[in-house]
Every structure is written in structure tokens, then in C-alpha cells.
Amino acid sequence: MFRFEDPIYLFLLAVIPLLAALRWLMVYQQKKRLRRFGDPELVKELMPDVSRFRPMVKFGILLLALALLIVMLARPQFGTKISREKRTGIETIIAMDISNSMLAEDVTPSRLDRSKMMVENLVDNFTNDKIGLVVFAGDAFIQLPITSDYVSAKMFLSSIDPSMIATQGTDIATAISMASHSFTQQEGIGKAIIVITDGEDHEGGAIDAAKEAKDRGHHVYVLGVGSPKGAPIPTGNGDYMKDNTGQTVMTGLNEEMCRQIAEAGGGAYIHVENNSSAQEKLDEELGKLAKKETETTIYSEYDEQFQAVGILALLLLILEACLLDVKNPLLKNVSLFKRKKIATLFLLLVSAVTASAQSDRHFVQQGNKQFHAGNYADAEVSYRKAIEKNPRNPQAVYNLGVALMKQQKDSAAVQQFMDAGKLETNPLRRAQSYHNAGVICQGKKMYGEAIDVYKEALRNNPADDETRYNLELCKRQQKQQQQQQQKQDQKQQKKQDQKQQQKQEQQQKKAEQQQQQKQEQQMSRENAEQMLNAAMQEEKQTQQRMKKAQQQPNRRKLDKNW
């Protein structure tokens, strides 16, 4: 596809007809002055060395060279060609168990983290192979369709968490069946299903699913993660998961089940421990599979074409310098010398324009070399220099986003991809920019933003099945996230209601205690007053009895002895 990087310079082409009109006016004035000397035919014979057509040809050549220089300033480019790159490799679908039991820490740092590390190392060893990712627990879904985009594979891998699937358990059969139906239709190429699990199959049917996959020509490999002795499952708050009776749940590796599944699937069972031997065995097993040449669609980048335009303009200037105005060969050397100097000046001008036009391109190429060498930080610097030279270079902006994404500077990478999508004029490259931004947002669980950019990518490239799949997956994940958020909100509201109820009960209880204390205090005061009144009454009665006794006469009792 052809385009101009800086089409605004093309407005300078309007100068060409103005110069032509000015030249015609000058020639008309010249002929008018010549008529003053006499008959034009007689004057022509008096000037035999003057050519009538050479000045017109020279002027036409200069106009054409000027037009080419203006076109060169606009930076013509060819690119975005759809090419087919042939690769020789295999297809691999990884089915990863993300049930709660994979959080056990009998392997370092945990079963799930260890599995992620193995998959990441496997992706790093892939060069021409294709990879897909299925996650499962009590249910299963495709996390990444089969692709050669290893950057997206790592990004989706980093976002895997048991909370992605609300239905807990371990349904290995569904995972194998889903992985088996996720391969391409190409025949003759090795296809492997790698099941990473602790072997606690709660649903059954895994062996039958493995046999069915084998009948389809797919090899099922099982990576058993964990220890057969078992380990508790952390809950994240310093405690371990417990059953209904309050006992700590212990989860162990079911090696016998893993071996049976691998044997039924025509693959091999590999025990994953705290060493690299499992990775080496897996690479060795995958190396045995048949590799076949596959085609991958590649969108080539824009290539600058100003060099060819500049060379053509330079040749025209040299031709104009060599073409003399007069027919006299005696003046050829002098005129040619002068014209050589003019040609040299034009050559310097062309070189300056060329250097100015390729400055940002030079930094982009330099950044590409650094990027392919793995020096992402240096590539970022080069791309930023290219953007400083030409802020409207979409290729530099897009490549900067990729370099930032490699360094896990996700927010800055998304911004660069969005800017590249706005600057890019080709719909395919614009769609790719929005697609990459969507992948990052989806990996960060920003599903609303991811859906918006995926839709924008499909508007520019409706035939992109991968973007369409990611969009549907993102909608599903957003729905699950909203449901989980709703459940969390309900839990939070329930906790708040319970706290409010407890607070009200505490306040009510406190009020009752205060009232009871008040009543007790009141009762104590009344009892004291009653006791005091009783004591005073008794004392009064005692005094009255004593006074009455004093008022009676004294009697003597005589004892007679007879």
C-alpha cells in the first residue's frame, strides 16, 4: 500500500503552475522586446547559436525536478503488505488447573506459581510454534486461543488466578475436551495437550476424554504438581482452609490418576518438583512430535521510498546542467562548469532534505535492532528520539508501545497504542494498535476499557477473528467480574448490616444495664430510708416504754421464813 507520511508538503506543488505561468509571461515579454529590433525571422538569422526549444526543455526539467523534491519532502512510503511467513513447528494447548488446591505450597513458591513459571519458560523456548491456554477448575474456558503471539500468551498467563472461576473443583475431562477442539484444522502437524494439575479429579471422565483426544491425533501430557504426602491450602490471611468439621483440608498429588490420563492420551506423565528436571523432560517429549511448515500472516512495516525519488530528481538536475542554452560548442566548457556548480548545490540540497527526512526513520531502525536484541530499555530511548523528531510517526509510537509492554510498563504502553491508532492511516495497523491496547487492559482486568478498544479494532479490521474472540471472552469475564463484585457488595452490605445490628443490640443492652443500675440505685435508696424509719420508730417505742416504766410506783417483795 502506498502513502505519504507528511502529505502537507504536497500543497507546495501548487507553486509549479505559478512558475510555469511566470515563465510564459517572461518569454512573451522577451519576444515583445525582440520585435523592437526588427522582423523576428531576420533577428533569428542574426542569432544562429540561440536555441528556441532548449530553454523550454531545461525549464521543464527544472519544474519536474522541483516537483520530485516536493514529493520527496512528503516522504512517500510503501508498506502494510500482507505477506505469508512460513514457520516449522508444533501446536500446543496448555490446560492449567487453577482450583484452590493449586495454592498449596508443597512446591516453591506454590503449585500455581510453579506452573506459571514452567509455562513461561516453555514459551521462551518456542520460536516457530503456536500456543494456546485453557484454564479450568470446576468449569473450563479458553483463556488464549492458539496463536504465535508469545507476548499476549505471557500477559494472559500473568493474570491467571483461582478467582477467575467461581465454580471450584477439578474437571479435567472438560479441560481436555475443550483443548482438543481448540487446535487448527491443519493436518500432519504435531499437536500436544499439556495438562498441569495436582490430579484431584472431582468430576471423572478424564481418562475417556484423553482417549478421545488421542483418537484425534493429539498427545496428552500431564504435569503433576505437588507432593503425594499432601499439604494444607492457604486462605491468604495467615490461616488454612478448613472443612465443615473444622479440620484443616489436606490436598495431595494423585500420581496414579495423572499416569492413567497420560497413558490414555498417548503422552507422558512428568512429576514437577523444586528443580528444572521436569522442564527438560517436557522439552524432550515435545521435541519428539512431528513438526510441519505453517503459514503465518505478517503485516510488513512501511518502507521509505524517498531515496528513489531523490535519485530521480538528482539525475534530472544533472541532465539540466549538461543541457546548454546555446548551440555554440565553444561555450560548452564554461557553461558546463557553471552548471556543475549548480548541480553540486542541488546535490547538497537533496542530501540535506534526505537527512532531514530519514532522521526519525534512522532512530526507528536503530530501536528495532535493539528491540530484537532484547535491549528493550535502549529501544525505548531510540523510539522516543524518533518521536521527538517526528511526533506524528505512527510506527515509532507503536513500536514504543511494544517496548514499554515488554518492560511491563502497561499504562504507558496502552497510551502509546491508543496514540498510534489515532495517527495511523492504514486500518489494519490501526486495528493492531487497538488490539494490543485491549490485550493489556484485559490482562489488568479492566474489561470495560478492553471491550471499547476491541470494538474499535474490529471497526478497522472486521475479519480479525482473534480480536472478536477476545471481545467475547472479555464480555464474559466482565460479567463474571460484575457478579463477583455484586456478591462482594452483598457480603459487604451484609457485614455492615450485621455490624449495625450488633451496634444497636449493644446500645440497647447498654441502655437496659443503665436502667437496671438506675433502678437498683433507686431501690437501694428506698430500702435505706425504710430501714432508717424503722430504726427511728423502734427507738421511739423503746423510749416510750422506758418512760412508762419510770412512772409506775416501786414495790417491795418480802420473803417470810415460815
Coordinates of C-alpha atoms in Angstrom, one line a residue:
M1 CA 0.0 0.0 0.0
F2 CA 1.3 3.5 -0.9
R3 CA 1.0 6.5 1.3
F4 CA 2.7 9.9 2.2
E5 CA 4.0 10.2 5.7
D6 CA 3.8 14.1 5.6
P7 CA 1.2 14.9 2.9
I8 CA 1.0 18.5 3.9
Y9 CA 4.1 19.2 1.8
L10 CA 2.2 18.3 -1.3
F11 CA 0.5 21.6 -1.2
L12 CA 3.8 23.1 -2.4
L13 CA 3.0 21.5 -5.8
A14 CA 0.7 24.5 -6.3
V15 CA 3.9 26.5 -7.0
I16 CA 4.6 24.5 -10.2
P17 CA 1.8 26.1 -12.3
L18 CA 2.6 29.5 -10.9
L19 CA 6.2 29.2 -12.1
A20 CA 5.1 27.9 -15.5
A21 CA 2.8 31.0 -15.9
L22 CA 5.6 33.2 -14.8
R23 CA 7.9 31.6 -17.3
W24 CA 5.4 32.0 -20.1
L25 CA 5.0 35.7 -19.2
M26 CA 8.8 36.2 -19.3
V27 CA 9.0 34.5 -22.7
Y28 CA 6.2 36.7 -24.0
Q29 CA 7.9 39.9 -22.8
Q30 CA 11.2 38.7 -24.4
K31 CA 9.5 38.1 -27.8
K32 CA 7.9 41.5 -27.5
R33 CA 11.2 43.2 -26.9
L34 CA 12.8 41.3 -29.8
R35 CA 10.2 42.7 -32.1
R36 CA 11.5 46.2 -31.5
F37 CA 14.8 45.3 -33.2
G38 CA 13.1 44.2 -36.4
D39 CA 11.4 41.3 -38.1
P40 CA 11.6 38.2 -35.9
E41 CA 12.8 36.0 -38.8
L42 CA 15.6 38.4 -39.6
V43 CA 16.6 38.6 -35.9
K44 CA 16.6 34.8 -35.7
E45 CA 19.1 34.6 -38.5
L46 CA 21.3 37.2 -36.7
M47 CA 21.5 34.8 -33.7
P48 CA 22.2 31.4 -35.2
D49 CA 23.6 29.9 -31.9
V50 CA 20.4 30.6 -29.9
S51 CA 18.1 27.6 -29.5
R52 CA 14.4 28.1 -29.4
F53 CA 13.4 24.8 -27.7
R54 CA 16.4 24.2 -25.3
P55 CA 15.4 26.8 -22.7
M56 CA 11.9 25.4 -22.6
V57 CA 13.2 21.9 -22.2
K58 CA 15.5 23.0 -19.4
F59 CA 12.8 24.8 -17.6
G60 CA 10.5 21.8 -17.9
I61 CA 13.2 19.6 -16.4
L62 CA 13.7 22.1 -13.5
L63 CA 10.0 22.1 -12.8
L64 CA 9.9 18.3 -12.9
A65 CA 12.9 18.1 -10.5
L66 CA 11.2 20.6 -8.2
A67 CA 8.0 18.6 -8.2
L68 CA 10.1 15.4 -7.3
L69 CA 11.8 17.3 -4.4
I70 CA 8.4 18.3 -3.0
V71 CA 7.2 14.7 -3.3
M72 CA 10.4 13.6 -1.5
L73 CA 9.7 16.0 1.3
A74 CA 6.2 14.4 1.7
R75 CA 8.0 11.1 2.3
P76 CA 6.4 8.5 0.0
Q77 CA 6.1 5.1 1.6
F78 CA 5.2 1.6 0.7
G79 CA 4.1 -0.9 3.3
T80 CA 1.5 -2.8 5.2
K81 CA 1.8 -5.6 2.7
I82 CA 0.1 -8.8 3.8
S83 CA 2.8 -11.4 3.5
R84 CA 2.9 -15.1 4.4
E85 CA 5.7 -16.2 6.7
K86 CA 6.4 -19.9 6.8
R87 CA 7.4 -21.5 10.1
T88 CA 8.1 -25.0 11.1
G89 CA 6.8 -26.0 14.5
I90 CA 4.1 -27.7 16.5
E91 CA 0.8 -26.6 18.1
T92 CA 0.5 -26.8 21.9
I93 CA -2.6 -26.2 24.1
I94 CA -1.8 -25.8 27.9
A95 CA -4.7 -26.7 30.2
M96 CA -3.9 -25.3 33.6
D97 CA -5.6 -26.2 36.8
I98 CA -6.5 -23.1 38.8
S99 CA -8.6 -24.7 41.6
N100 CA -7.9 -23.7 45.2
S101 CA -5.8 -26.8 45.8
M102 CA -3.2 -25.3 43.4
L103 CA -2.5 -22.7 46.1
A104 CA -0.8 -25.3 48.3
E105 CA 2.9 -24.6 49.0
D106 CA 4.4 -28.1 48.9
V107 CA 6.4 -26.8 45.9
T108 CA 8.1 -23.4 45.9
P109 CA 6.6 -20.8 45.8
S110 CA 3.2 -22.6 45.3
R111 CA 1.8 -25.1 42.9
L112 CA 0.1 -22.4 40.7
D113 CA 3.1 -20.1 40.7
R114 CA 5.4 -23.0 39.8
S115 CA 3.1 -24.0 37.0
K116 CA 3.2 -20.4 35.6
M117 CA 7.0 -20.4 35.7
M118 CA 7.1 -23.6 33.7
V119 CA 4.7 -22.3 31.1
E120 CA 6.7 -19.0 30.8
N121 CA 9.9 -21.0 30.3
L122 CA 8.2 -23.1 27.7
V123 CA 7.0 -20.0 25.8
D124 CA 10.5 -18.6 25.9
N125 CA 11.8 -21.8 24.2
F126 CA 9.2 -21.5 21.5
T127 CA 10.3 -19.9 18.3
N128 CA 8.1 -21.1 15.4
D129 CA 5.4 -23.0 17.4
K130 CA 1.9 -22.0 18.3
I131 CA 0.5 -21.9 21.8
G132 CA -3.0 -21.7 23.4
L133 CA -4.1 -21.6 27.0
V134 CA -7.1 -23.2 28.8
V135 CA -7.8 -22.7 32.5
F136 CA -10.1 -25.0 34.5
A137 CA -11.4 -25.8 37.9
G138 CA -15.0 -26.9 38.3
D139 CA -15.5 -25.4 34.9
A140 CA -13.2 -24.6 32.0
F141 CA -12.8 -21.8 29.4
I142 CA -10.3 -20.7 26.8
Q143 CA -8.0 -18.0 28.2
L144 CA -6.0 -17.6 25.0
P145 CA -6.8 -19.1 21.6
I146 CA -3.9 -20.7 19.7
T147 CA -1.6 -18.1 18.4
S148 CA 2.1 -17.2 17.7
D149 CA 1.8 -14.1 19.8
Y150 CA 4.0 -15.0 22.7
V151 CA 3.7 -11.6 24.3
S152 CA 0.0 -12.0 24.7
A153 CA 0.5 -15.5 26.0
K154 CA 2.7 -14.3 28.8
M155 CA 0.3 -11.4 29.6
F156 CA -2.7 -13.7 29.9
L157 CA -0.6 -16.1 31.9
S158 CA 0.3 -13.5 34.5
S159 CA -3.4 -12.7 35.1
I160 CA -4.4 -16.3 36.0
D161 CA -5.9 -16.6 39.5
P162 CA -8.3 -19.1 41.1
S163 CA -10.9 -16.3 41.5
M164 CA -11.4 -16.4 37.7
I165 CA -13.7 -19.4 38.0
A166 CA -16.4 -19.2 40.6
T167 CA -17.2 -23.0 40.4
Q168 CA -14.5 -24.7 42.3
G169 CA -13.4 -28.4 41.8
T170 CA -11.3 -30.1 39.2
D171 CA -12.9 -31.1 35.9
I172 CA -10.0 -32.4 33.9
A173 CA -12.3 -34.1 31.3
T174 CA -13.9 -30.8 30.2
A175 CA -10.5 -29.1 30.0
I176 CA -9.0 -31.9 27.8
S177 CA -12.1 -31.8 25.6
M178 CA -12.0 -28.1 25.2
A179 CA -8.3 -28.1 24.4
S180 CA -8.8 -30.8 21.9
H181 CA -11.3 -28.7 20.0
S182 CA -9.1 -25.6 20.0
F183 CA -6.4 -26.7 17.5
T184 CA -6.3 -25.5 13.9
Q185 CA -7.6 -27.7 11.1
Q186 CA -4.1 -28.2 9.7
E187 CA -3.1 -31.9 9.3
G188 CA 0.2 -33.5 9.7
I189 CA 1.5 -31.2 12.4
G190 CA 2.3 -32.4 16.0
K191 CA -0.4 -31.3 18.4
A192 CA 0.1 -31.6 22.2
I193 CA -2.2 -31.0 25.2
I194 CA -0.3 -30.3 28.4
V195 CA -2.4 -30.7 31.5
I196 CA -0.9 -29.1 34.5
T197 CA -2.8 -30.3 37.7
D198 CA -2.5 -32.0 41.1
G199 CA -4.7 -34.8 39.8
E200 CA -7.6 -34.3 42.1
D201 CA -10.3 -35.1 39.6
H202 CA -13.7 -34.5 41.2
E203 CA -15.9 -34.9 38.2
G204 CA -14.5 -38.1 36.5
G205 CA -14.3 -38.9 32.8
A206 CA -10.7 -37.6 32.3
I207 CA -9.4 -40.9 31.0
D208 CA -12.2 -41.2 28.4
A209 CA -11.5 -37.6 27.3
A210 CA -7.8 -38.4 27.0
K211 CA -8.6 -41.4 24.8
E212 CA -10.8 -39.3 22.6
A213 CA -8.1 -36.7 22.2
K214 CA -5.6 -39.5 21.2
D215 CA -8.0 -40.7 18.6
R216 CA -8.0 -37.2 17.1
G217 CA -4.2 -37.4 16.9
H218 CA -3.5 -35.3 19.9
H219 CA -0.9 -36.2 22.5
V220 CA -1.9 -35.6 26.1
Y221 CA 0.9 -34.9 28.6
V222 CA 0.3 -34.5 32.3
L223 CA 2.4 -32.4 34.6
G224 CA 1.7 -33.5 38.2
V225 CA 2.4 -30.6 40.5
G226 CA 2.7 -31.1 44.3
S227 CA 3.6 -33.8 46.8
P228 CA 1.8 -37.1 47.3
K229 CA 2.1 -36.5 51.1
G230 CA -0.3 -33.6 50.9
A231 CA -0.2 -30.0 52.1
P232 CA -2.7 -27.5 53.5
I233 CA -4.3 -24.8 51.4
P234 CA -3.6 -21.2 52.4
T235 CA -6.5 -18.8 52.6
G236 CA -4.4 -15.7 52.3
N237 CA -5.0 -14.4 55.8
G238 CA -2.4 -16.5 57.6
D239 CA -4.8 -19.4 58.1
Y240 CA -5.5 -22.6 56.2
M241 CA -8.7 -23.8 54.6
K242 CA -10.9 -26.0 56.8
D243 CA -13.8 -28.4 56.2
N244 CA -17.2 -28.3 57.8
T245 CA -16.0 -30.1 60.9
G246 CA -13.2 -27.5 61.4
Q247 CA -10.4 -29.8 60.4
T248 CA -7.6 -28.4 58.1
V249 CA -8.0 -29.6 54.5
M250 CA -5.0 -31.5 53.1
T251 CA -4.5 -31.8 49.4
G252 CA -2.1 -34.3 47.8
L253 CA -0.9 -35.1 44.3
N254 CA -2.8 -38.1 42.8
E255 CA 0.1 -39.5 40.7
E256 CA -1.8 -42.7 39.8
M257 CA -4.6 -40.6 38.2
C258 CA -2.1 -38.5 36.3
R259 CA -0.3 -41.5 34.9
Q260 CA -3.6 -43.1 33.8
I261 CA -4.6 -39.9 31.9
A262 CA -1.2 -39.6 30.3
E263 CA -1.2 -43.2 29.2
A264 CA -4.7 -43.0 27.8
G265 CA -3.7 -39.8 25.9
G266 CA -0.6 -41.4 24.3
G267 CA 1.7 -38.9 26.1
A268 CA 3.8 -39.0 29.2
Y269 CA 3.5 -38.2 32.9
I270 CA 6.0 -35.8 34.4
H271 CA 6.3 -35.0 38.2
V272 CA 7.0 -31.4 38.8
E273 CA 9.4 -30.8 41.8
N274 CA 11.6 -28.0 43.0
N275 CA 14.1 -28.4 40.2
S276 CA 14.4 -28.0 36.4
S277 CA 14.3 -31.7 35.5
A278 CA 10.5 -31.5 34.7
Q279 CA 11.2 -28.7 32.2
E280 CA 13.9 -30.7 30.5
K281 CA 11.7 -33.8 30.2
L282 CA 8.9 -31.8 28.8
D283 CA 11.1 -30.2 26.2
E284 CA 12.4 -33.6 25.3
E285 CA 8.9 -35.0 24.9
L286 CA 7.7 -32.1 22.8
G287 CA 10.8 -32.4 20.6
K288 CA 9.6 -35.9 19.5
L289 CA 6.4 -34.5 17.9
A290 CA 6.2 -34.0 14.2
K291 CA 6.9 -30.5 13.0
K292 CA 5.3 -29.1 9.9
E293 CA 5.6 -25.9 7.9
T294 CA 2.8 -23.5 8.8
E295 CA 1.9 -20.1 7.4
T296 CA 1.5 -17.0 9.5
T297 CA 0.1 -13.7 8.2
I298 CA 2.6 -10.9 8.7
Y299 CA 1.9 -7.2 8.1
S300 CA 5.2 -5.6 7.0
E301 CA 6.1 -2.1 8.1
Y302 CA 6.2 1.0 5.9
D303 CA 9.3 1.4 3.9
E304 CA 10.6 4.9 2.9
Q305 CA 10.7 5.4 -0.9
F306 CA 12.1 9.0 -0.9
Q307 CA 15.6 7.7 -1.9
A308 CA 14.4 6.6 -5.4
V309 CA 12.5 9.9 -5.8
G310 CA 15.7 11.8 -4.7
I311 CA 17.9 9.9 -7.1
L312 CA 15.5 10.7 -10.0
A313 CA 15.4 14.4 -9.1
L314 CA 19.2 14.4 -8.9
L315 CA 19.5 12.8 -12.4
L316 CA 17.1 15.4 -13.8
L317 CA 19.2 18.2 -12.3
I318 CA 22.4 16.7 -13.8
L319 CA 20.7 16.5 -17.2
E320 CA 19.5 20.1 -17.0
A321 CA 23.1 21.2 -16.1
C322 CA 24.5 19.3 -19.1
L323 CA 21.9 20.7 -21.5
L324 CA 23.2 24.0 -22.9
D325 CA 21.1 27.0 -23.8
V326 CA 23.1 27.8 -27.0
K327 CA 24.4 25.7 -29.8
N328 CA 27.9 27.1 -29.8
P329 CA 30.3 24.3 -28.6
L330 CA 33.0 26.8 -27.7
L331 CA 30.8 27.9 -24.8
K332 CA 30.1 24.4 -23.6
N333 CA 33.1 24.1 -21.2
V334 CA 32.3 27.4 -19.5
S335 CA 28.6 26.7 -19.2
L336 CA 29.2 23.2 -18.1
F337 CA 31.5 24.3 -15.3
K338 CA 28.9 26.7 -14.1
R339 CA 26.2 24.1 -14.3
K340 CA 28.3 21.6 -12.4
K341 CA 28.5 24.1 -9.5
I342 CA 24.7 24.4 -9.6
A343 CA 24.3 20.7 -9.8
T344 CA 26.6 20.3 -6.7
L345 CA 24.5 22.8 -4.8
F346 CA 21.3 20.9 -5.7
L347 CA 23.1 17.7 -4.6
L348 CA 23.8 19.2 -1.3
L349 CA 20.2 20.3 -1.0
V350 CA 19.0 16.8 -1.8
S351 CA 21.4 15.3 0.8
A352 CA 20.1 17.8 3.4
V353 CA 16.5 17.0 2.6
T354 CA 17.2 13.3 2.7
A355 CA 19.0 13.5 6.1
S356 CA 16.1 15.5 7.4
A357 CA 13.6 13.0 6.1
Q358 CA 15.3 9.9 7.4
S359 CA 16.3 11.2 10.9
D360 CA 13.2 9.7 12.7
R361 CA 13.4 6.7 10.4
H362 CA 17.0 6.1 11.5
F363 CA 16.1 6.1 15.1
V364 CA 13.2 3.7 14.4
Q365 CA 15.6 1.3 12.7
Q366 CA 18.1 1.6 15.5
G367 CA 15.3 0.9 18.0
N368 CA 14.2 -2.2 16.0
K369 CA 17.7 -3.6 16.2
Q370 CA 17.9 -3.0 19.9
F371 CA 14.4 -4.5 20.4
H372 CA 15.3 -7.7 18.5
A373 CA 18.5 -8.0 20.6
G374 CA 16.4 -7.9 23.8
N375 CA 17.5 -4.4 24.9
Y376 CA 14.0 -3.0 25.5
A377 CA 15.1 0.0 27.5
D378 CA 17.6 1.1 24.9
A379 CA 14.9 0.5 22.2
E380 CA 12.5 2.7 24.2
V381 CA 15.1 5.5 24.2
S382 CA 15.6 5.3 20.4
Y383 CA 11.8 5.3 19.7
R384 CA 11.4 8.3 21.9
K385 CA 14.1 10.1 19.9
A386 CA 12.3 9.2 16.7
I387 CA 9.1 10.7 18.2
E388 CA 10.9 13.9 19.1
K389 CA 12.0 14.2 15.5
N390 CA 8.5 13.5 14.2
P391 CA 5.7 13.2 16.7
R392 CA 3.3 12.1 14.0
N393 CA 5.3 8.9 13.1
P394 CA 2.8 6.1 14.0
Q395 CA 5.4 3.4 13.5
A396 CA 7.7 5.0 16.2
V397 CA 4.7 5.5 18.5
Y398 CA 3.5 1.9 18.0
N399 CA 7.0 0.4 18.5
L400 CA 7.4 2.5 21.7
G401 CA 4.2 0.9 23.0
V402 CA 5.6 -2.6 22.3
A403 CA 8.9 -1.8 24.0
L404 CA 7.0 -0.4 27.1
M405 CA 4.8 -3.5 27.1
K406 CA 7.9 -5.7 27.2
Q407 CA 9.1 -3.8 30.2
Q408 CA 5.7 -4.3 31.9
K409 CA 5.0 -0.5 31.8
D410 CA 1.4 -1.3 30.9
S411 CA -0.3 2.1 31.5
A412 CA 2.3 3.9 29.3
A413 CA 2.1 1.2 26.7
V414 CA -1.7 1.5 26.4
Q415 CA -1.4 5.2 25.9
Q416 CA 1.2 4.7 23.1
F417 CA -1.0 2.1 21.4
M418 CA -4.0 4.5 21.6
D419 CA -1.9 7.3 20.1
A420 CA -0.6 5.1 17.3
G421 CA -4.2 4.1 16.5
K422 CA -5.2 7.7 16.1
L423 CA -2.1 8.6 14.0
E424 CA -2.2 5.5 11.8
T425 CA -3.9 5.9 8.4
N426 CA -3.9 2.2 7.5
P427 CA -6.9 0.3 9.0
L428 CA -5.0 -2.9 9.5
R429 CA -2.2 -1.4 11.5
R430 CA -4.7 0.8 13.4
A431 CA -6.7 -2.3 14.3
Q432 CA -3.5 -4.0 15.6
S433 CA -2.7 -1.0 17.8
Y434 CA -6.2 -1.1 19.4
H435 CA -5.9 -4.9 19.7
N436 CA -2.7 -4.6 21.7
A437 CA -4.2 -2.0 24.0
G438 CA -7.2 -4.3 24.6
V439 CA -4.9 -7.2 25.5
I440 CA -3.2 -5.1 28.2
C441 CA -6.5 -3.8 29.6
Q442 CA -7.9 -7.4 29.6
G443 CA -4.8 -8.7 31.4
K444 CA -5.3 -6.0 34.1
K445 CA -9.0 -7.0 34.4
M446 CA -10.0 -3.6 33.0
Y447 CA -12.8 -5.2 31.0
G448 CA -14.8 -2.1 30.2
E449 CA -11.8 -0.4 28.6
A450 CA -10.8 -3.6 26.8
I451 CA -14.2 -4.0 25.3
D452 CA -14.2 -0.5 23.9
V453 CA -10.8 -0.8 22.2
Y454 CA -11.6 -4.3 20.9
K455 CA -14.7 -2.8 19.3
E456 CA -12.6 -0.1 17.7
A457 CA -10.1 -2.7 16.4
L458 CA -13.0 -4.6 14.8
R459 CA -14.3 -1.5 13.1
N460 CA -11.0 -1.2 11.3
N461 CA -10.5 -4.9 10.7
P462 CA -13.8 -6.8 10.8
A463 CA -12.0 -10.0 9.7
D464 CA -9.8 -10.3 12.8
D465 CA -11.2 -13.5 14.4
E466 CA -8.7 -13.2 17.3
T467 CA -10.0 -9.8 18.3
R468 CA -13.5 -10.9 18.0
Y469 CA -12.8 -13.9 20.3
N470 CA -11.1 -11.7 22.8
L471 CA -14.0 -9.4 22.8
E472 CA -16.5 -12.1 23.6
L473 CA -14.2 -13.6 26.2
C474 CA -13.8 -10.1 27.7
K475 CA -17.6 -9.7 27.9
R476 CA -17.8 -13.0 29.7
Q477 CA -15.1 -12.0 32.1
Q478 CA -16.7 -8.7 32.7
K479 CA -20.0 -10.4 33.5
Q480 CA -18.2 -12.7 36.0
Q481 CA -16.4 -9.8 37.5
Q482 CA -19.7 -7.9 37.9
Q483 CA -21.3 -10.9 39.5
Q484 CA -18.3 -11.3 41.9
Q485 CA -18.4 -7.6 42.6
Q486 CA -22.1 -7.9 43.3
K487 CA -21.5 -10.8 45.6
Q488 CA -18.8 -8.9 47.4
D489 CA -21.1 -5.9 47.7
Q490 CA -23.8 -8.1 49.1
K491 CA -21.3 -9.5 51.6
Q492 CA -20.1 -6.1 52.4
Q493 CA -23.7 -4.9 52.9
K494 CA -24.5 -7.9 55.0
K495 CA -21.4 -7.3 57.2
Q496 CA -22.4 -3.7 57.5
D497 CA -26.0 -4.7 58.4
Q498 CA -24.6 -7.2 61.0
K499 CA -22.3 -4.6 62.4
Q500 CA -25.2 -2.1 62.6
Q501 CA -27.4 -4.7 64.2
Q502 CA -24.7 -5.6 66.7
K503 CA -24.2 -1.9 67.4
Q504 CA -27.9 -1.4 68.0
E505 CA -28.0 -4.5 70.3
Q506 CA -25.0 -3.3 72.2
Q507 CA -26.6 0.1 72.6
Q508 CA -29.9 -1.5 73.7
K509 CA -28.1 -3.7 76.1
K510 CA -26.2 -0.8 77.5
A511 CA -29.4 1.2 77.9
E512 CA -31.0 -1.7 79.7
Q513 CA -28.0 -2.0 82.0
Q514 CA -28.1 1.7 82.7
Q515 CA -31.8 1.5 83.5
Q516 CA -31.3 -1.5 85.7
Q517 CA -28.5 0.2 87.6
K518 CA -30.7 3.2 88.0
Q519 CA -33.5 1.0 89.4
E520 CA -31.1 -0.7 91.7
Q521 CA -29.8 2.7 92.9
Q522 CA -33.4 3.8 93.5
M523 CA -34.3 0.6 95.3
S524 CA -31.2 0.9 97.5
R525 CA -32.2 4.4 98.5
E526 CA -35.8 3.4 99.3
N527 CA -34.6 0.5 101.4
A528 CA -32.2 2.7 103.3
E529 CA -35.0 5.2 104.0
Q530 CA -37.3 2.3 105.2
M531 CA -34.6 0.9 107.5
L532 CA -33.9 4.3 108.9
N533 CA -37.6 5.0 109.5
A534 CA -37.9 1.5 111.2
A535 CA -35.0 2.1 113.4
M536 CA -36.3 5.6 114.4
Q537 CA -39.7 4.1 115.1
E538 CA -38.3 1.3 117.2
E539 CA -36.2 3.7 119.2
K540 CA -39.2 5.9 119.8
Q541 CA -41.2 2.9 121.0
T542 CA -38.3 1.9 123.4
Q543 CA -38.2 5.4 124.9
Q544 CA -41.9 5.4 125.4
R545 CA -41.8 2.0 127.3
M546 CA -38.9 3.3 129.5
K547 CA -40.8 6.5 130.3
K548 CA -43.9 4.5 131.2
A549 CA -42.0 2.2 133.4
Q550 CA -40.5 5.0 135.3
Q551 CA -43.9 6.5 136.1
Q552 CA -45.2 3.3 137.9
P553 CA -44.7 3.0 141.9
N554 CA -42.0 0.9 143.4
R555 CA -43.0 -2.4 145.0
R556 CA -41.1 -4.4 147.6
K557 CA -41.3 -8.2 147.9
L558 CA -40.7 -9.5 151.4
D559 CA -39.7 -13.0 151.9
K560 CA -41.1 -14.6 155.0
N561 CA -39.5 -17.6 156.6
W562 CA -42.2 -19.6 157.9

